[in-house]
Amino acid sequence: MNQPHDETRVVSTPDPIDFDALAARFRSLYDAEPDGLWAAPGRVNIIGEHTDYNGGFVLPIALAQHTVAAVRRRDDSVLRVASTSMDDGAVVTLNLTDIVEGGNYGWAAYVVGVGWAAAQRGLPVTGLDIALDSNVPVGAGLSSSAALSCVTARAWSDLLDWRLDDETVADLGRDAENKIAGAPTGLMDQLASVCGQEAHAMQIDTRAVTIEQLPFDLTGAGLALLVIDSRTEHSHADGEYAERRHSSQEAALRLGVRELRDVPLESLATTLDKLPPLLRRRARHVVTDSARVEQTARLLLSGDDLRRIGPLLNDSHASMRDDYEITVPSIDTLQEAAVAAGAHGARMTGGGFGGCVIALVDQGDAAAVADACVRAAEQAGHPTPAIFQAVASGGADRIR
Ligand code: GAF
């Protein structure tokens, strides 16, 4: 017999972060008061995947799940950082003067790398004491790493009065990830974490580094966006992401354009004929997914029924599966199950090779779609997914 559709059973809400407890933890670790508390969110990308390092468009939202940092400025160059979710909360101590590209600093690279990147830009950098807590799932493709680097960048900038614009704060986060943590990401995740706005999605032109905030009021439209975490291992630092980056560059080079962004959609078919089959598929994904961002953005701006985004989400998924080849069986199972159970559209979000599927559903169907995903995963022998509802939220900021 089928289980009743109990939404509270299948769709979870994130555990809130206890700011008082974090401040108390800071005091017990460092025997001092923090100067303040900062928060930065994770993200889901609505559409436009692997387009950010090709100069194309992306359309993420910032999530309500965030990383919170209690921070105190130091007068020397020492950085001490502890996280409730890493190394059993042990304090990692590093000296900013010792940090080099290619060094191995574990998870603390995302923190100390921000100081390194700031120093590279000639900003005056002193050390910090930091205590962290987070409810952004780690390794799920929801940008827990960008939340970490961006909360650090925002706090450092505020405490040392660097007066940076949002794009530069995000760029410090990306430098930390690319150059010190060794993850060759684009800029989408960091921009989403810094610039998110409630009830808005950001259309980001990653070449111009400009952001257009677009209305994204799902609740008002009777909709919900489910995030279905496949609980399948996901990593940016692995070779597949870097390989896709390389293939994109290779395709652009062969086509004689600066980036795949410069390939016009109108003449795509004839242009792609100039490429060998593998690069043809890779380039087709990038060009068409970037175009789908623009189509989605037009829909959001037009005030049209948001359900009409659904087919674009499905097309994007098919493109990632067949052309860019970054989905895995557990992800495809969830995407198919969501659509079969009544989602208007669903697609993998993030870097790929695991991570999460997003599904756009009528609010009344959320429980049934979530339930169908759990059943499909279990029947296929995949891990039971964790599911929550995405809420478009604000970006990195001081909270106390
Ligand atoms: C990861 C990267 F960090 C982003 O820059 C982006 O390329 C994404 O994968 C794919 O769209 O999240």
PDB file of C-alpha atoms in Angstrom, residues 122-263:
ATOM      1  CA  GLY A 122      47.147  45.756  -2.452  1.00  0.00           C
ATOM      2  CA  LEU A 123      44.446  45.969   0.214  1.00  0.00           C
ATOM      3  CA  PRO A 124      45.665  46.339   3.810  1.00  0.00           C
ATOM      4  CA  VAL A 125      45.100  42.915   5.396  1.00  0.00           C
ATOM      5  CA  THR A 126      45.309  41.931   9.059  1.00  0.00           C
ATOM      6  CA  GLY A 127      44.480  38.565  10.614  1.00  0.00           C
ATOM      7  CA  LEU A 128      41.088  37.512  11.963  1.00  0.00           C
ATOM      8  CA  ASP A 129      39.621  35.135  14.519  1.00  0.00           C
ATOM      9  CA  ILE A 130      36.574  33.382  13.087  1.00  0.00           C
ATOM     10  CA  ALA A 131      33.945  30.929  14.355  1.00  0.00           C
ATOM     11  CA  LEU A 132      31.645  29.460  11.696  1.00  0.00           C
ATOM     12  CA  ASP A 133      28.353  27.647  11.528  1.00  0.00           C
ATOM     13  CA  SER A 134      26.404  26.704   8.405  1.00  0.00           C
ATOM     14  CA  ASN A 135      23.216  25.036   7.262  1.00  0.00           C
ATOM     15  CA  VAL A 136      24.218  24.940   3.581  1.00  0.00           C
ATOM     16  CA  PRO A 137      24.539  21.247   2.669  1.00  0.00           C
ATOM     17  CA  VAL A 138      28.177  20.449   1.873  1.00  0.00           C
ATOM     18  CA  GLY A 139      29.113  18.697  -1.376  1.00  0.00           C
ATOM     19  CA  ALA A 140      25.575  18.970  -2.791  1.00  0.00           C
ATOM     20  CA  GLY A 141      26.319  21.530  -5.496  1.00  0.00           C
ATOM     21  CA  LEU A 142      24.606  24.289  -3.493  1.00  0.00           C
ATOM     22  CA  SER A 143      27.743  26.430  -3.195  1.00  0.00           C
ATOM     23  CA  SER A 144      28.654  25.849   0.422  1.00  0.00           C
ATOM     24  CA  SER A 145      32.176  26.837  -0.614  1.00  0.00           C
ATOM     25  CA  ALA A 146      31.043  30.156  -2.107  1.00  0.00           C
ATOM     26  CA  ALA A 147      29.012  30.843   1.054  1.00  0.00           C
ATOM     27  CA  LEU A 148      32.198  30.292   3.052  1.00  0.00           C
ATOM     28  CA  SER A 149      34.515  32.398   0.897  1.00  0.00           C
ATOM     29  CA  CYS A 150      31.925  35.173   0.504  1.00  0.00           C
ATOM     30  CA  VAL A 151      31.004  35.456   4.183  1.00  0.00           C
ATOM     31  CA  THR A 152      34.721  35.772   4.842  1.00  0.00           C
ATOM     32  CA  ALA A 153      35.205  38.388   2.124  1.00  0.00           C
ATOM     33  CA  ARG A 154      32.228  40.448   3.290  1.00  0.00           C
ATOM     34  CA  ALA A 155      33.357  40.376   6.931  1.00  0.00           C
ATOM     35  CA  TRP A 156      36.978  41.179   6.130  1.00  0.00           C
ATOM     36  CA  SER A 157      35.948  44.026   3.867  1.00  0.00           C
ATOM     37  CA  ASP A 158      33.588  45.508   6.462  1.00  0.00           C
ATOM     38  CA  LEU A 159      35.975  45.142   9.396  1.00  0.00           C
ATOM     39  CA  LEU A 160      38.963  46.627   7.576  1.00  0.00           C
ATOM     40  CA  ASP A 161      36.839  49.220   5.801  1.00  0.00           C
ATOM     41  CA  TRP A 162      37.943  48.160   2.320  1.00  0.00           C
ATOM     42  CA  ARG A 163      34.755  49.693   0.839  1.00  0.00           C
ATOM     43  CA  LEU A 164      34.505  47.161  -1.986  1.00  0.00           C
ATOM     44  CA  ASP A 165      31.601  46.855  -4.380  1.00  0.00           C
ATOM     45  CA  ASP A 166      29.693  43.562  -4.440  1.00  0.00           C
ATOM     46  CA  GLU A 167      31.399  42.331  -7.586  1.00  0.00           C
ATOM     47  CA  THR A 168      34.830  42.764  -6.032  1.00  0.00           C
ATOM     48  CA  VAL A 169      33.742  40.985  -2.840  1.00  0.00           C
ATOM     49  CA  ALA A 170      32.576  38.081  -5.020  1.00  0.00           C
ATOM     50  CA  ASP A 171      35.831  38.194  -6.970  1.00  0.00           C
ATOM     51  CA  LEU A 172      37.883  37.829  -3.785  1.00  0.00           C
ATOM     52  CA  GLY A 173      35.829  34.731  -3.027  1.00  0.00           C
ATOM     53  CA  ARG A 174      36.462  33.340  -6.498  1.00  0.00           C
ATOM     54  CA  ASP A 175      40.199  34.026  -6.275  1.00  0.00           C
ATOM     55  CA  ALA A 176      40.292  32.125  -2.987  1.00  0.00           C
ATOM     56  CA  GLU A 177      38.555  29.173  -4.629  1.00  0.00           C
ATOM     57  CA  ASN A 178      40.505  29.215  -7.899  1.00  0.00           C
ATOM     58  CA  LYS A 179      43.971  30.042  -6.687  1.00  0.00           C
ATOM     59  CA  ILE A 180      44.221  28.791  -3.112  1.00  0.00           C
ATOM     60  CA  ALA A 181      41.589  26.021  -2.885  1.00  0.00           C
ATOM     61  CA  GLY A 182      42.435  24.882  -6.450  1.00  0.00           C
ATOM     62  CA  ALA A 183      38.801  24.699  -7.683  1.00  0.00           C
ATOM     63  CA  PRO A 184      38.606  26.162 -11.217  1.00  0.00           C
ATOM     64  CA  THR A 185      35.114  27.703 -10.885  1.00  0.00           C
ATOM     65  CA  GLY A 186      33.527  30.600 -12.735  1.00  0.00           C
ATOM     66  CA  LEU A 187      32.060  33.597 -10.880  1.00  0.00           C
ATOM     67  CA  MET A 188      28.378  32.612 -10.722  1.00  0.00           C
ATOM     68  CA  ASP A 189      28.289  31.100  -7.254  1.00  0.00           C
ATOM     69  CA  GLN A 190      30.107  33.939  -5.561  1.00  0.00           C
ATOM     70  CA  LEU A 191      28.010  36.622  -7.287  1.00  0.00           C
ATOM     71  CA  ALA A 192      24.830  34.785  -6.291  1.00  0.00           C
ATOM     72  CA  SER A 193      25.994  34.529  -2.681  1.00  0.00           C
ATOM     73  CA  VAL A 194      26.924  38.213  -2.480  1.00  0.00           C
ATOM     74  CA  CYS A 195      24.161  39.795  -4.568  1.00  0.00           C
ATOM     75  CA  GLY A 196      21.052  37.680  -3.878  1.00  0.00           C
ATOM     76  CA  GLN A 197      17.755  39.454  -3.208  1.00  0.00           C
ATOM     77  CA  GLU A 198      14.565  38.114  -1.665  1.00  0.00           C
ATOM     78  CA  ALA A 199      11.975  36.985  -4.224  1.00  0.00           C
ATOM     79  CA  HIS A 200      14.372  37.708  -7.087  1.00  0.00           C
ATOM     80  CA  ALA A 201      16.487  35.700  -9.493  1.00  0.00           C
ATOM     81  CA  MET A 202      19.642  37.256 -10.904  1.00  0.00           C
ATOM     82  CA  GLN A 203      20.298  37.274 -14.602  1.00  0.00           C
ATOM     83  CA  ILE A 204      24.056  37.586 -14.690  1.00  0.00           C
ATOM     84  CA  ASP A 205      25.985  38.481 -17.808  1.00  0.00           C
ATOM     85  CA  THR A 206      29.225  36.814 -16.828  1.00  0.00           C
ATOM     86  CA  ARG A 207      31.294  38.619 -19.448  1.00  0.00           C
ATOM     87  CA  ALA A 208      30.187  42.118 -18.551  1.00  0.00           C
ATOM     88  CA  VAL A 209      29.779  41.073 -14.869  1.00  0.00           C
ATOM     89  CA  THR A 210      26.435  42.833 -14.691  1.00  0.00           C
ATOM     90  CA  ILE A 211      23.399  41.641 -12.775  1.00  0.00           C
ATOM     91  CA  GLU A 212      19.743  42.212 -13.498  1.00  0.00           C
ATOM     92  CA  GLN A 213      17.454  41.392 -10.577  1.00  0.00           C
ATOM     93  CA  LEU A 214      14.289  39.801 -11.942  1.00  0.00           C
ATOM     94  CA  PRO A 215      11.045  39.179 -10.048  1.00  0.00           C
ATOM     95  CA  PHE A 216      10.835  35.562  -8.920  1.00  0.00           C
ATOM     96  CA  ASP A 217       7.797  35.350  -6.673  1.00  0.00           C
ATOM     97  CA  LEU A 218       6.969  31.670  -6.766  1.00  0.00           C
ATOM     98  CA  THR A 219       4.663  31.749  -3.759  1.00  0.00           C
ATOM     99  CA  GLY A 220       2.567  34.497  -5.298  1.00  0.00           C
ATOM    100  CA  ALA A 221       2.179  32.313  -8.386  1.00  0.00           C
ATOM    101  CA  GLY A 222       1.111  29.272  -6.335  1.00  0.00           C
ATOM    102  CA  LEU A 223       4.390  27.534  -7.137  1.00  0.00           C
ATOM    103  CA  ALA A 224       7.251  25.967  -5.233  1.00  0.00           C
ATOM    104  CA  LEU A 225      10.800  25.132  -6.270  1.00  0.00           C
ATOM    105  CA  LEU A 226      11.923  21.825  -4.812  1.00  0.00           C
ATOM    106  CA  VAL A 227      15.617  21.149  -4.372  1.00  0.00           C
ATOM    107  CA  ILE A 228      16.177  17.415  -4.496  1.00  0.00           C
ATOM    108  CA  ASP A 229      19.618  16.474  -3.234  1.00  0.00           C
ATOM    109  CA  SER A 230      20.645  13.173  -4.811  1.00  0.00           C
ATOM    110  CA  ARG A 231      23.185  12.673  -2.041  1.00  0.00           C
ATOM    111  CA  THR A 232      25.565  11.561  -4.750  1.00  0.00           C
ATOM    112  CA  GLU A 233      29.107  12.805  -4.298  1.00  0.00           C
ATOM    113  CA  HIS A 234      29.873  16.029  -6.149  1.00  0.00           C
ATOM    114  CA  SER A 235      33.138  17.890  -6.435  1.00  0.00           C
ATOM    115  CA  HIS A 236      34.365  20.922  -8.391  1.00  0.00           C
ATOM    116  CA  ALA A 237      37.968  20.146  -7.885  1.00  0.00           C
ATOM    117  CA  ASP A 238      37.802  16.892  -9.784  1.00  0.00           C
ATOM    118  CA  GLY A 239      38.974  16.518 -13.344  1.00  0.00           C
ATOM    119  CA  GLU A 240      35.573  16.452 -15.061  1.00  0.00           C
ATOM    120  CA  TYR A 241      34.769  20.113 -14.382  1.00  0.00           C
ATOM    121  CA  ALA A 242      38.227  21.162 -15.526  1.00  0.00           C
ATOM    122  CA  GLU A 243      37.877  18.947 -18.611  1.00  0.00           C
ATOM    123  CA  ARG A 244      34.603  20.675 -19.612  1.00  0.00           C
ATOM    124  CA  ARG A 245      36.289  24.037 -19.189  1.00  0.00           C
ATOM    125  CA  HIS A 246      39.126  22.892 -21.380  1.00  0.00           C
ATOM    126  CA  SER A 247      36.748  21.514 -24.056  1.00  0.00           C
ATOM    127  CA  SER A 248      34.890  24.809 -24.157  1.00  0.00           C
ATOM    128  CA  GLN A 249      38.112  26.739 -24.655  1.00  0.00           C
ATOM    129  CA  GLU A 250      39.207  24.299 -27.330  1.00  0.00           C
ATOM    130  CA  ALA A 251      35.873  24.680 -29.173  1.00  0.00           C
ATOM    131  CA  ALA A 252      36.080  28.485 -29.007  1.00  0.00           C
ATOM    132  CA  LEU A 253      39.654  28.395 -30.293  1.00  0.00           C
ATOM    133  CA  ARG A 254      38.727  26.184 -33.242  1.00  0.00           C
ATOM    134  CA  LEU A 255      35.788  28.440 -34.086  1.00  0.00           C
ATOM    135  CA  GLY A 256      37.991  31.520 -33.932  1.00  0.00           C
ATOM    136  CA  VAL A 257      35.963  33.258 -31.222  1.00  0.00           C
ATOM    137  CA  ARG A 258      37.099  34.620 -27.883  1.00  0.00           C
ATOM    138  CA  GLU A 259      34.560  32.538 -25.919  1.00  0.00           C
ATOM    139  CA  LEU A 260      31.563  30.355 -26.802  1.00  0.00           C
ATOM    140  CA  ARG A 261      29.457  33.355 -25.792  1.00  0.00           C
ATOM    141  CA  ASP A 262      30.391  34.785 -29.171  1.00  0.00           C
ATOM    142  CA  VAL A 263      28.774  31.993 -31.198  1.00  0.00           C
TER     143      VAL A 263
END
